[in-house]
Amino acid sequence: MDEKTKDFLKQRLGEQGYNKLARINNPGLHQFIAKYVEHCNPAKVFICTDDPADIRYVREAAIRNGEESPLATEGHTIHFDNYHDQARDKEHTLILMPKGVDLGATIKTGDRDTCLVEIHEIMKDIMKGKELYVRFFCLGPTNSEFSQPVIQLTDSAYVAHSEDILYRLGFDEFVRQGPNARFFKIVHSAGELDERKTSKNLDKRRVYIDLQDSIVYSANTQYGGNTIGLKKLSMRLAIDRGSKEGWLTEHMLVMGVHGPKGRVTYITGAFPSLCGKTSTAMLDNETIVGDDIAYLRKKDGEVRAVNVEKGMFGIIMGINSEDDPIQWKALHTPHEIIFSNVLVTPEKGVHWIGKDGDVPPKGHNHSGEWYKGKKDDAGNEIPPSHPNARFTLSLENLENLDAALHDPKGVVVGAMVYGGRDSDTWVPVEESLDWKHGIIIKGASLESETTAATLGKAGVRKFNLMSNLDFLSIPVGSYIQNNLDFAKGLKKTPLIFSVNYFLKDKDGEFLNAKTDKKVWYKWMELRIHDDVDAIETPTGRIPRYEDLKRVFKEVLDKEYSMDDYKKQFMVRIPENLAKIDRIKKIYETQVHDTPQVVFDALEAQRQRLITAQKKHGDYITPDKLV
Ligand code: SPV
Ligand code: MN
């Protein structure tokens, strides 16, 4: 470290802080910290190592600061975000690009030079009077090819505390990697806080991602999706980095599906928000590796995946004792949990939309003091908790945790699944014809219908390829091409499936029970090992009735009828053709670098559908295709 940096850091970090930092031999890291300590100008700086005493300091700081308050149950705390800071700010989240570089119409970008000036203006002295926490983490398991070190600077003890629960400690990893560490850098400030300790200057809320220097700046916000640097902020940096190095960062869960004779087969799955992603990762009798983000690498001809995280920042709405017994239990056990934007009762208990039991008549929530019937400025009733209210919990606290979570080699991926909220097109489960068909016709064609829980009109289909659209930092076409190329050189290519838990009949009734998804995963597991055959349709390969009947009986003790099978697995030609038109239009008009193979695959699927339509009509039950 040069003398100037050294003197400055000694002065601002104190002897103890400086000595901790000096254990990491990385001049670039020291300079980065010095630069932002000077720029953001906090009153104090705390260097947090992996030492439990340091971690405790941060946890307690969140309570001292008032960003979290203790609840009745030991270890549980509540955090509130500003009433208008309850979700990712897509409008102000920009990938910074040099002049002349175009990521296409679906990715929001900002001019790098201009935005860097703006964000540095916003962040000048932004931490005045506050404490800055310097945290070191590792994305993916430590000591692994997957390990991606990240340094987080934040003046929010809530953010720094959340990261403890969600990520693997990385100070020692920084020490290990020394000057070779190619770390991601995050600078976050919640900005000025109001009397409820929530970010006040939301007009200056910004999330700017600078790919060139691997830095993300986040200001004037606290909501986790905007601030927890290792989650969606690092994800954009990782997508860019992986694209240059031949590995993938996917918005995917990772789960162990338990097959016959103790066999465990790992499946990854991408689902847009509110489409059953966490409930899939939490399926009973299976095991969870991760519920949100995965890194995928090729090793010895196989695809291997790790969970980038080790905790869950889960949506709490709808969690109840019957449908989610494991999460229910974990949420009622005394250990570290941060609840955010739920209702806190006068007894310091919590309540949320869809929880068992009656809604308490009053308490406080993201809107302040709350009582039943309270309305917002627009006259809409304020629910007891925000629909995007969350809980932050370590996976170690779940009974169904898979032992492979921390395996530095990751798990072998047997299949990848794509699923959205789709009332009328896709069948409940279907295997793609091959990798290319799966990537293009399943992943890159993923759409999901909006729900009442999201802003805007419900039931509108939103295009969201691989459920990764919000996080892409490279052009959509290159991203698809990377996914296609990923299969090159594999000895064993993972299968690709689509699922749809939300298919309805013409009267608008759901065609499946919530628990049916357990059967689809068992069936996929059997397909991966070639233990069952499948029926080829114009859109892919679907299960045979007799296999599902057996698995329904085994898994759910349910008599699965031929009638249900036909309704659920009927190929809906007009809806599938309409989908092809929608997707083709998006790739023609909104993506500037669509690979030709995308159009070819869409066209081939159209031809298969038309041929089948000529032979069998618009709605084809599987018995006609055997
Ligand atoms: C998601 O919305 O996909 C999440 C929550 O996992 S957030 O951290 O906001 O991205
Ligand atoms: Mn997510």
XYZ file of C-alpha atoms and ligand atoms in Angstrom:
637
model
C 0.000 0.000 0.000
C 1.398 3.420 -0.831
C 2.209 5.765 2.067
C -0.563 8.224 1.329
C -3.288 5.551 1.319
C -1.752 4.008 4.394
C -1.771 7.268 6.362
C -5.286 8.083 5.299
C -6.635 4.654 6.206
C -4.838 4.653 9.556
C -6.433 7.948 10.364
C -9.978 7.043 9.277
C -10.096 3.367 10.265
C -8.194 3.672 13.518
C -5.311 1.462 14.494
C -7.469 -1.610 15.030
C -9.435 -1.271 11.802
C -6.280 -0.602 9.841
C -4.548 -3.657 11.245
C -7.442 -5.857 10.264
C -7.466 -4.534 6.726
C -3.692 -4.834 6.404
C -4.091 -8.617 6.648
C -5.385 -8.588 3.089
C -2.599 -8.089 0.619
C -4.390 -6.267 -2.157
C -3.441 -2.665 -2.964
C -6.425 -2.189 -5.294
C -8.736 -3.080 -2.445
C -7.093 -0.616 -0.083
C -7.297 2.156 -2.616
C -10.944 1.438 -3.296
C -11.819 1.630 0.392
C -9.810 4.799 0.849
C -11.492 6.425 -2.134
C -15.019 5.848 -0.885
C -14.280 6.598 2.753
C -13.018 9.954 1.581
C -15.905 10.495 -0.831
C -18.863 9.346 1.314
C -17.237 10.739 4.439
C -18.659 8.607 7.269
C -18.046 9.556 10.905
C -16.734 6.065 11.643
C -15.559 3.022 9.717
C -15.909 -0.538 10.903
C -13.881 -3.258 9.216
C -15.734 -6.510 9.691
C -13.691 -9.704 9.528
C -15.064 -13.236 9.842
C -14.551 -13.040 13.604
C -17.861 -13.745 15.425
C -17.302 -10.676 17.611
C -17.183 -8.438 14.509
C -20.319 -10.022 13.149
C -22.100 -9.524 16.453
C -21.071 -5.874 16.380
C -22.848 -5.361 13.049
C -25.945 -7.266 14.151
C -26.233 -5.140 17.260
C -25.547 -1.965 15.312
C -28.719 -2.542 13.298
C -30.674 -2.395 16.535
C -28.650 0.514 17.973
C -29.269 2.448 14.748
C -32.969 1.711 14.851
C -32.924 0.068 11.392
C -34.106 -3.124 13.100
C -36.061 -3.686 16.306
C -36.205 -6.858 18.354
C -39.405 -8.913 18.290
C -40.798 -11.130 21.038
C -39.058 -14.265 19.760
C -35.336 -14.503 20.455
C -33.241 -13.615 17.404
C -36.165 -12.195 15.428
C -36.072 -8.572 14.318
C -38.231 -6.316 12.194
C -36.996 -3.894 9.570
C -39.109 -1.438 7.590
C -38.376 0.092 4.242
C -39.955 3.381 3.248
C -43.604 2.996 2.166
C -42.484 3.848 -1.376
C -39.311 1.756 -1.299
C -40.822 -1.725 -1.303
C -39.423 -3.272 -4.474
C -36.631 -3.111 -7.000
C -36.510 0.306 -8.654
C -36.358 -0.740 -12.281
C -36.665 2.817 -13.519
C -33.470 3.954 -11.807
C -31.426 0.795 -12.111
C -29.053 1.327 -15.004
C -26.178 -0.535 -16.544
C -23.544 2.072 -17.298
C -22.205 1.821 -20.821
C -19.586 3.770 -22.716
C -20.881 5.820 -25.635
C -21.802 3.777 -28.657
C -22.349 0.447 -26.886
C -25.904 -0.792 -27.150
C -27.448 -3.497 -24.972
C -30.782 -3.333 -26.785
C -34.235 -2.022 -25.968
C -35.051 -4.406 -23.124
C -32.086 -3.408 -20.929
C -31.988 -0.020 -19.261
C -28.633 1.638 -19.667
C -27.110 4.987 -18.864
C -24.185 6.856 -20.336
C -21.255 5.812 -18.203
C -19.527 9.179 -17.957
C -22.676 11.135 -17.163
C -24.020 8.616 -14.664
C -20.717 8.298 -12.820
C -20.675 12.058 -12.344
C -24.285 12.020 -11.171
C -23.889 9.160 -8.705
C -20.716 10.633 -7.254
C -22.550 13.901 -6.733
C -25.393 12.069 -5.011
C -22.965 10.112 -2.839
C -20.691 13.010 -1.900
C -20.656 13.152 1.926
C -23.751 10.920 1.927
C -22.549 8.995 5.009
C -21.847 12.092 7.076
C -22.442 11.370 10.740
C -22.982 7.667 10.058
C -20.923 4.546 10.491
C -19.642 2.749 7.417
C -19.483 -1.040 7.560
C -16.891 -2.713 5.365
C -17.854 -6.299 4.694
C -16.144 -9.145 2.880
C -18.132 -12.012 1.459
C -17.837 -14.818 -1.007
C -20.431 -15.649 -3.632
C -20.608 -19.395 -4.087
C -18.725 -21.765 -1.776
C -15.329 -20.636 -0.527
C -12.174 -22.348 -1.730
C -13.799 -23.233 -4.983
C -13.542 -22.510 -8.674
C -16.917 -20.831 -8.226
C -15.772 -18.491 -5.417
C -16.399 -14.867 -6.288
C -15.214 -12.429 -3.613
C -17.213 -9.264 -3.035
C -16.536 -6.237 -0.893
C -19.513 -4.290 0.353
C -19.345 -0.792 1.748
C -22.614 0.247 3.343
C -23.857 2.664 5.965
C -26.838 0.418 6.600
C -26.305 -2.069 9.388
C -29.531 -3.725 8.190
C -27.939 -4.414 4.799
C -24.678 -5.590 6.379
C -26.600 -7.807 8.796
C -28.812 -9.273 6.057
C -25.693 -10.243 4.155
C -24.414 -12.224 7.123
C -27.494 -14.372 6.966
C -27.517 -14.638 3.194
C -23.860 -15.076 2.201
C -20.735 -16.937 3.063
C -18.172 -14.993 5.015
C -15.316 -13.926 2.777
C -12.648 -12.089 4.747
C -10.493 -15.190 4.864
C -11.171 -15.769 1.164
C -9.820 -12.256 0.438
C -6.757 -13.102 2.519
C -6.356 -16.385 0.620
C -6.743 -14.825 -2.839
C -4.537 -11.829 -1.943
C -3.504 -9.640 -4.872
C -5.104 -12.076 -7.344
C -8.656 -11.507 -6.128
C -10.877 -10.159 -8.893
C -13.523 -8.934 -6.527
C -16.819 -7.169 -7.097
C -17.237 -3.850 -5.318
C -20.470 -2.447 -3.937
C -20.941 1.018 -2.473
C -24.277 1.544 -0.796
C -25.792 4.297 1.274
C -29.339 4.411 2.568
C -28.912 8.182 2.500
C -30.680 10.429 4.922
C -33.184 8.586 7.101
C -36.553 9.755 8.395
C -37.828 9.300 11.947
C -38.743 5.688 11.158
C -35.170 5.102 9.986
C -36.216 4.596 6.399
C -34.566 6.193 3.367
C -35.967 9.639 2.864
C -34.630 10.989 -0.423
C -36.282 8.524 -2.753
C -36.179 11.060 -5.572
C -32.425 10.461 -5.515
C -32.708 6.668 -5.383
C -30.237 5.172 -7.852
C -28.720 1.782 -8.612
C -25.902 2.138 -11.139
C -23.913 -0.820 -12.353
C -20.474 -0.117 -13.764
C -19.320 -3.222 -15.592
C -15.993 -1.747 -16.566
C -14.750 -1.362 -12.984
C -16.991 -4.095 -11.448
C -18.562 -1.541 -9.108
C -22.223 -1.137 -8.201
C -23.426 2.099 -6.619
C -26.696 2.114 -4.715
C -28.048 5.189 -2.992
C -31.092 6.429 -1.070
C -32.807 3.076 -0.781
C -32.957 0.190 1.683
C -35.145 -2.437 -0.005
C -32.998 -5.562 -0.269
C -33.297 -6.001 -4.024
C -31.751 -2.536 -4.449
C -29.191 -2.708 -1.675
C -28.042 -6.184 -0.750
C -24.989 -5.942 -2.920
C -24.370 -9.647 -3.207
C -27.838 -10.405 -4.540
C -29.170 -8.781 -7.674
C -26.446 -6.135 -7.852
C -23.582 -8.623 -8.078
C -25.731 -10.773 -10.318
C -25.458 -8.213 -13.126
C -21.674 -8.098 -12.724
C -21.513 -11.893 -12.693
C -23.592 -12.266 -15.863
C -21.156 -9.988 -17.642
C -18.076 -11.713 -16.223
C -19.398 -15.219 -16.895
C -20.242 -14.293 -20.471
C -16.558 -13.540 -21.075
C -15.357 -16.664 -19.328
C -17.848 -19.290 -20.475
C -19.916 -19.826 -17.333
C -23.487 -18.851 -16.551
C -25.220 -16.866 -13.830
C -28.861 -17.844 -13.716
C -31.891 -16.691 -11.716
C -32.363 -20.278 -10.634
C -33.181 -22.411 -7.649
C -31.174 -25.587 -7.131
C -32.814 -28.636 -5.574
C -32.114 -32.275 -4.952
C -34.925 -34.478 -6.247
C -34.979 -37.810 -4.484
C -35.524 -40.734 -6.848
C -35.742 -44.502 -6.380
C -33.241 -46.330 -4.144
C -31.826 -43.235 -2.472
C -30.799 -41.617 -5.770
C -30.552 -37.802 -5.608
C -30.682 -35.867 -8.864
C -30.150 -32.123 -8.980
C -32.441 -29.838 -10.909
C -32.188 -26.075 -11.367
C -35.220 -23.913 -12.064
C -35.934 -20.393 -13.279
C -39.260 -18.762 -12.423
C -40.243 -15.087 -12.444
C -41.386 -13.609 -9.094
C -44.591 -15.075 -7.628
C -44.577 -18.191 -9.804
C -43.800 -20.800 -7.193
C -40.003 -20.682 -7.252
C -39.440 -20.858 -3.519
C -42.258 -23.336 -3.003
C -40.614 -25.541 -5.632
C -37.225 -25.303 -3.935
C -39.043 -26.211 -0.704
C -41.024 -29.213 -2.013
C -41.394 -31.710 0.784
C -39.388 -34.901 0.594
C -36.852 -33.125 -1.626
C -33.860 -31.070 -0.495
C -32.962 -27.459 -1.094
C -29.590 -26.190 -2.249
C -30.764 -22.708 -3.189
C -33.860 -20.687 -3.996
C -32.702 -17.729 -6.070
C -29.386 -17.541 -7.903
C -27.046 -20.188 -9.300
C -23.671 -20.186 -11.005
C -23.242 -22.927 -13.603
C -19.893 -24.176 -14.848
C -18.768 -27.077 -17.006
C -16.432 -29.570 -15.435
C -15.302 -32.905 -16.889
C -18.101 -32.886 -19.442
C -20.837 -32.215 -16.904
C -22.698 -29.091 -15.799
C -22.179 -28.194 -12.170
C -24.146 -25.650 -10.168
C -23.739 -23.892 -6.866
C -26.022 -21.703 -4.869
C -24.453 -18.260 -4.926
C -26.057 -17.650 -1.521
C -26.589 -19.556 1.697
C -29.757 -17.908 2.911
C -33.204 -16.992 1.755
C -34.715 -13.529 1.234
C -38.145 -15.012 0.794
C -41.585 -13.604 0.116
C -43.631 -14.137 3.244
C -47.097 -13.492 1.798
C -49.161 -16.658 1.740
C -46.891 -18.758 3.939
C -49.126 -20.923 6.122
C -48.700 -23.968 8.302
C -50.412 -26.348 5.914
C -48.791 -25.520 2.567
C -45.356 -24.553 3.878
C -44.693 -26.615 6.993
C -40.899 -26.304 6.902
C -40.826 -22.541 6.414
C -43.616 -22.171 8.952
C -41.591 -24.011 11.519
C -38.414 -22.097 10.716
C -40.299 -18.805 11.032
C -41.532 -19.806 14.486
C -38.203 -20.943 15.892
C -35.921 -18.706 17.939
C -32.943 -18.041 15.672
C -31.771 -15.157 13.549
C -34.533 -13.890 11.232
C -35.085 -10.417 9.842
C -38.715 -9.803 8.961
C -39.298 -6.875 6.669
C -42.471 -4.896 6.002
C -44.816 -7.227 7.875
C -47.287 -6.200 10.579
C -45.911 -6.029 14.098
C -48.522 -6.519 16.799
C -48.521 -4.694 20.136
C -47.137 -7.928 21.666
C -44.214 -7.815 19.205
C -45.463 -10.749 17.201
C -45.720 -10.597 13.403
C -48.535 -11.067 10.950
C -48.634 -11.155 7.173
C -51.144 -11.587 4.358
C -52.161 -15.231 4.218
C -50.795 -16.270 7.617
C -52.877 -18.722 9.670
C -55.254 -17.113 12.113
C -57.118 -13.816 12.269
C -55.648 -10.525 11.189
C -54.794 -8.525 14.324
C -56.899 -5.331 14.467
C -53.900 -3.044 14.868
C -50.143 -2.785 15.000
C -47.515 -1.081 12.913
C -46.275 -1.897 9.452
C -44.594 -0.317 6.437
C -47.211 2.460 6.563
C -46.582 3.320 10.226
C -49.364 2.826 12.777
C -51.839 0.453 11.189
C -55.447 -0.549 11.899
C -57.892 -2.625 9.881
C -59.394 -0.487 7.129
C -56.555 2.058 7.001
C -56.349 3.707 3.593
C -53.441 5.200 1.673
C -53.411 8.647 0.040
C -55.069 7.227 -3.067
C -57.911 5.777 -0.989
C -56.820 2.138 -1.313
C -56.952 -0.057 1.721
C -53.504 -0.843 3.135
C -53.085 -4.566 3.773
C -51.511 -5.697 7.064
C -48.218 -6.485 5.299
C -46.786 -5.446 1.950
C -47.247 -8.129 -0.763
C -43.469 -8.067 -1.205
C -42.787 -8.295 2.555
C -39.956 -10.723 3.186
C -38.041 -12.781 5.680
C -34.292 -13.225 5.740
C -33.210 -16.566 7.035
C -30.167 -18.803 6.858
C -30.743 -22.043 4.936
C -29.038 -23.807 7.841
C -32.296 -23.278 9.702
C -34.319 -25.359 7.276
C -34.906 -29.042 7.876
C -34.743 -29.846 4.188
C -31.307 -28.366 3.556
C -29.262 -30.436 1.120
C -25.833 -31.478 2.374
C -24.255 -30.308 -0.894
C -24.857 -26.608 -0.165
C -21.222 -25.869 0.614
C -19.635 -28.438 -1.702
C -16.886 -26.500 -3.528
C -17.421 -28.685 -6.604
C -21.133 -27.861 -6.774
C -23.758 -30.395 -7.782
C -24.143 -32.133 -11.141
C -27.129 -30.669 -12.955
C -29.483 -33.329 -14.319
C -32.030 -30.876 -15.681
C -33.000 -27.239 -15.888
C -36.603 -26.124 -15.575
C -38.351 -22.978 -16.802
C -41.771 -22.018 -15.525
C -44.083 -19.032 -15.583
C -47.630 -18.150 -14.686
C -49.539 -19.256 -17.756
C -53.279 -19.796 -17.729
C -53.752 -21.241 -21.182
C -50.744 -22.392 -23.204
C -48.095 -24.658 -21.707
C -48.890 -28.126 -20.326
C -47.998 -28.798 -16.657
C -44.671 -30.449 -17.457
C -42.874 -31.076 -20.718
C -39.376 -32.014 -21.772
C -37.808 -30.128 -24.629
C -36.804 -31.964 -27.781
C -33.140 -31.136 -27.166
C -30.900 -28.477 -25.571
C -31.399 -25.926 -28.355
C -35.162 -26.393 -28.356
C -35.184 -26.062 -24.569
C -33.111 -22.894 -24.432
C -35.102 -21.203 -27.186
C -38.651 -22.524 -26.938
C -38.742 -22.888 -23.158
C -36.194 -20.500 -21.584
C -36.016 -17.718 -24.136
C -39.801 -17.836 -24.670
C -40.696 -17.615 -20.993
C -43.617 -15.351 -20.186
C -45.509 -14.810 -17.003
C -48.880 -13.282 -16.242
C -48.953 -10.442 -13.734
C -50.805 -11.009 -10.478
C -52.779 -8.724 -8.208
C -49.686 -8.556 -5.991
C -47.661 -6.680 -8.596
C -48.300 -3.122 -9.695
C -50.541 -2.612 -12.706
C -53.207 -4.806 -14.246
C -53.424 -8.481 -13.328
C -53.317 -11.196 -15.987
C -51.053 -9.421 -18.463
C -48.360 -11.622 -20.008
C -44.879 -10.298 -19.485
C -41.926 -11.582 -21.481
C -39.119 -12.615 -19.142
C -36.559 -14.860 -20.782
C -35.009 -17.331 -18.353
C -36.683 -15.106 -15.695
C -33.446 -13.151 -16.026
C -34.585 -10.159 -18.066
C -34.313 -7.689 -15.183
C -30.730 -8.676 -14.464
C -29.113 -8.920 -17.887
C -26.000 -6.844 -18.354
C -25.228 -8.168 -21.815
C -27.434 -8.035 -24.924
C -30.305 -10.533 -24.945
C -29.065 -12.197 -28.127
C -25.573 -12.824 -26.754
C -27.081 -14.128 -23.557
C -29.134 -16.664 -25.511
C -26.106 -17.580 -27.615
C -24.041 -18.163 -24.429
C -26.735 -20.479 -23.148
C -26.794 -22.347 -26.460
C -23.008 -22.628 -26.571
C -22.841 -23.807 -22.996
C -23.792 -27.320 -24.131
C -20.716 -27.597 -26.380
C -18.308 -30.275 -25.264
C -20.633 -31.768 -22.660
C -20.600 -35.528 -22.240
C -23.948 -35.436 -20.539
C -26.235 -32.542 -21.424
C -28.846 -31.635 -18.816
C -32.427 -32.112 -19.970
C -34.569 -28.996 -20.213
C -38.176 -28.946 -19.046
C -40.959 -26.416 -18.860
C -43.502 -26.462 -16.069
C -46.753 -24.601 -15.617
C -48.468 -24.713 -12.241
C -51.172 -22.274 -13.330
C -52.964 -23.886 -16.281
C -56.725 -23.300 -16.278
C -59.703 -24.824 -18.078
C -62.074 -22.768 -20.191
C -64.134 -21.860 -17.117
C -61.080 -20.323 -15.484
C -60.561 -23.127 -12.949
C -57.045 -24.311 -12.186
C -56.445 -27.730 -13.695
C -53.958 -28.817 -11.033
C -53.755 -28.921 -7.274
C -50.811 -27.116 -5.666
C -49.324 -30.430 -4.617
C -49.289 -31.884 -8.155
C -45.908 -30.294 -8.766
C -44.359 -32.943 -6.532
C -45.296 -35.486 -9.180
C -43.815 -33.458 -12.035
C -40.400 -33.385 -10.301
C -40.429 -37.104 -9.605
C -41.293 -37.710 -13.249
C -38.477 -35.440 -14.448
C -36.089 -37.311 -12.183
C -37.094 -40.576 -13.833
C -36.701 -39.071 -17.311
C -33.194 -37.839 -16.512
C -32.214 -41.454 -15.850
C -34.229 -42.796 -18.777
C -36.422 -44.837 -16.418
C -39.646 -43.838 -18.208
C -40.627 -43.139 -21.795
C -42.410 -40.043 -23.023
C -44.835 -39.043 -25.753
C -43.600 -36.710 -28.436
C -45.901 -33.781 -29.208
C -45.368 -30.767 -31.490
C -44.104 -28.808 -28.462
C -41.959 -31.377 -26.679
C -42.202 -34.631 -24.732
C -44.917 -35.197 -22.184
C -45.407 -37.958 -19.605
C -47.341 -41.138 -20.414
C -50.558 -41.586 -18.472
C -49.524 -44.849 -16.844
C -46.305 -43.338 -15.454
C -48.075 -40.355 -13.950
C -50.823 -42.569 -12.559
C -48.221 -44.624 -10.735
C -46.287 -41.598 -9.442
C -49.480 -39.816 -8.312
C -50.346 -42.903 -6.310
C -46.856 -43.241 -4.834
C -46.250 -39.596 -4.017
C -49.695 -38.210 -3.214
C -51.726 -41.382 -2.725
C -54.046 -39.948 -5.344
C -56.005 -41.724 -8.088
C -55.048 -39.817 -11.200
C -57.785 -40.014 -13.797
C -57.435 -40.287 -17.559
C -59.856 -37.405 -17.795
C -57.589 -35.106 -15.752
C -54.588 -36.247 -17.753
C -56.263 -35.419 -21.057
C -57.364 -31.980 -19.925
C -53.981 -31.106 -18.465
C -51.792 -32.439 -21.251
C -53.927 -31.527 -24.238
C -51.851 -29.618 -26.794
C -53.497 -26.244 -27.291
C -52.565 -25.374 -30.862
C -54.091 -21.871 -31.239
C -52.589 -20.675 -27.945
C -49.188 -22.108 -28.825
C -49.281 -20.480 -32.257
C -50.246 -17.146 -30.711
C -47.350 -17.451 -28.317
C -44.918 -18.020 -31.172
C -46.177 -14.845 -32.844
C -45.734 -12.829 -29.637
C -42.241 -14.130 -28.982
C -41.140 -13.756 -32.585
C -42.298 -10.142 -32.556
C -40.290 -9.408 -29.422
C -37.155 -10.896 -30.960
C -37.746 -8.978 -34.177
C -38.513 -5.598 -32.696
C -36.945 -5.361 -29.250
C -33.777 -7.410 -29.487
C -31.164 -6.154 -31.912
C -28.909 -9.220 -31.876
C -31.302 -12.163 -31.997
C -29.391 -15.199 -33.291
C -30.933 -16.640 -36.446
C -31.359 -20.014 -34.704
C -34.018 -18.427 -32.480
C -36.171 -17.598 -35.483
C -35.451 -21.007 -37.007
C -36.495 -22.839 -33.854
C -39.678 -20.772 -33.527
C -40.503 -21.459 -37.169
C -39.846 -25.186 -36.792
C -42.176 -25.279 -33.807
C -44.836 -23.434 -35.794
C -44.558 -25.957 -38.612
C -44.915 -28.880 -36.202
C -48.011 -27.262 -34.688
C -49.606 -26.600 -38.068
C -48.949 -30.124 -39.282
C -50.545 -31.536 -36.131
C -53.456 -29.114 -36.396
C -54.210 -30.286 -39.932
C -54.290 -33.868 -38.756
C -56.001 -33.598 -35.361
C -57.599 -30.147 -35.012
C -57.009 -27.306 -32.567
C -56.975 -29.227 -29.292
C -55.139 -32.515 -29.273
C -55.360 -34.883 -26.336
C -52.252 -37.033 -25.805
C -54.008 -40.309 -26.670
C -54.087 -39.103 -30.306
C -50.318 -38.754 -30.356
C -49.229 -42.103 -28.988
C -36.779 -11.352 -6.988
O -37.629 -10.462 -7.109
O -36.488 -12.105 -7.908
C -36.106 -11.540 -5.700
C -36.168 -10.463 -4.736
O -35.452 -12.520 -5.505
S -35.109 -9.193 -5.143
O -34.010 -9.251 -4.199
O -35.860 -7.966 -5.010
O -34.622 -9.378 -6.473
Mn -34.992 -13.519 -7.353
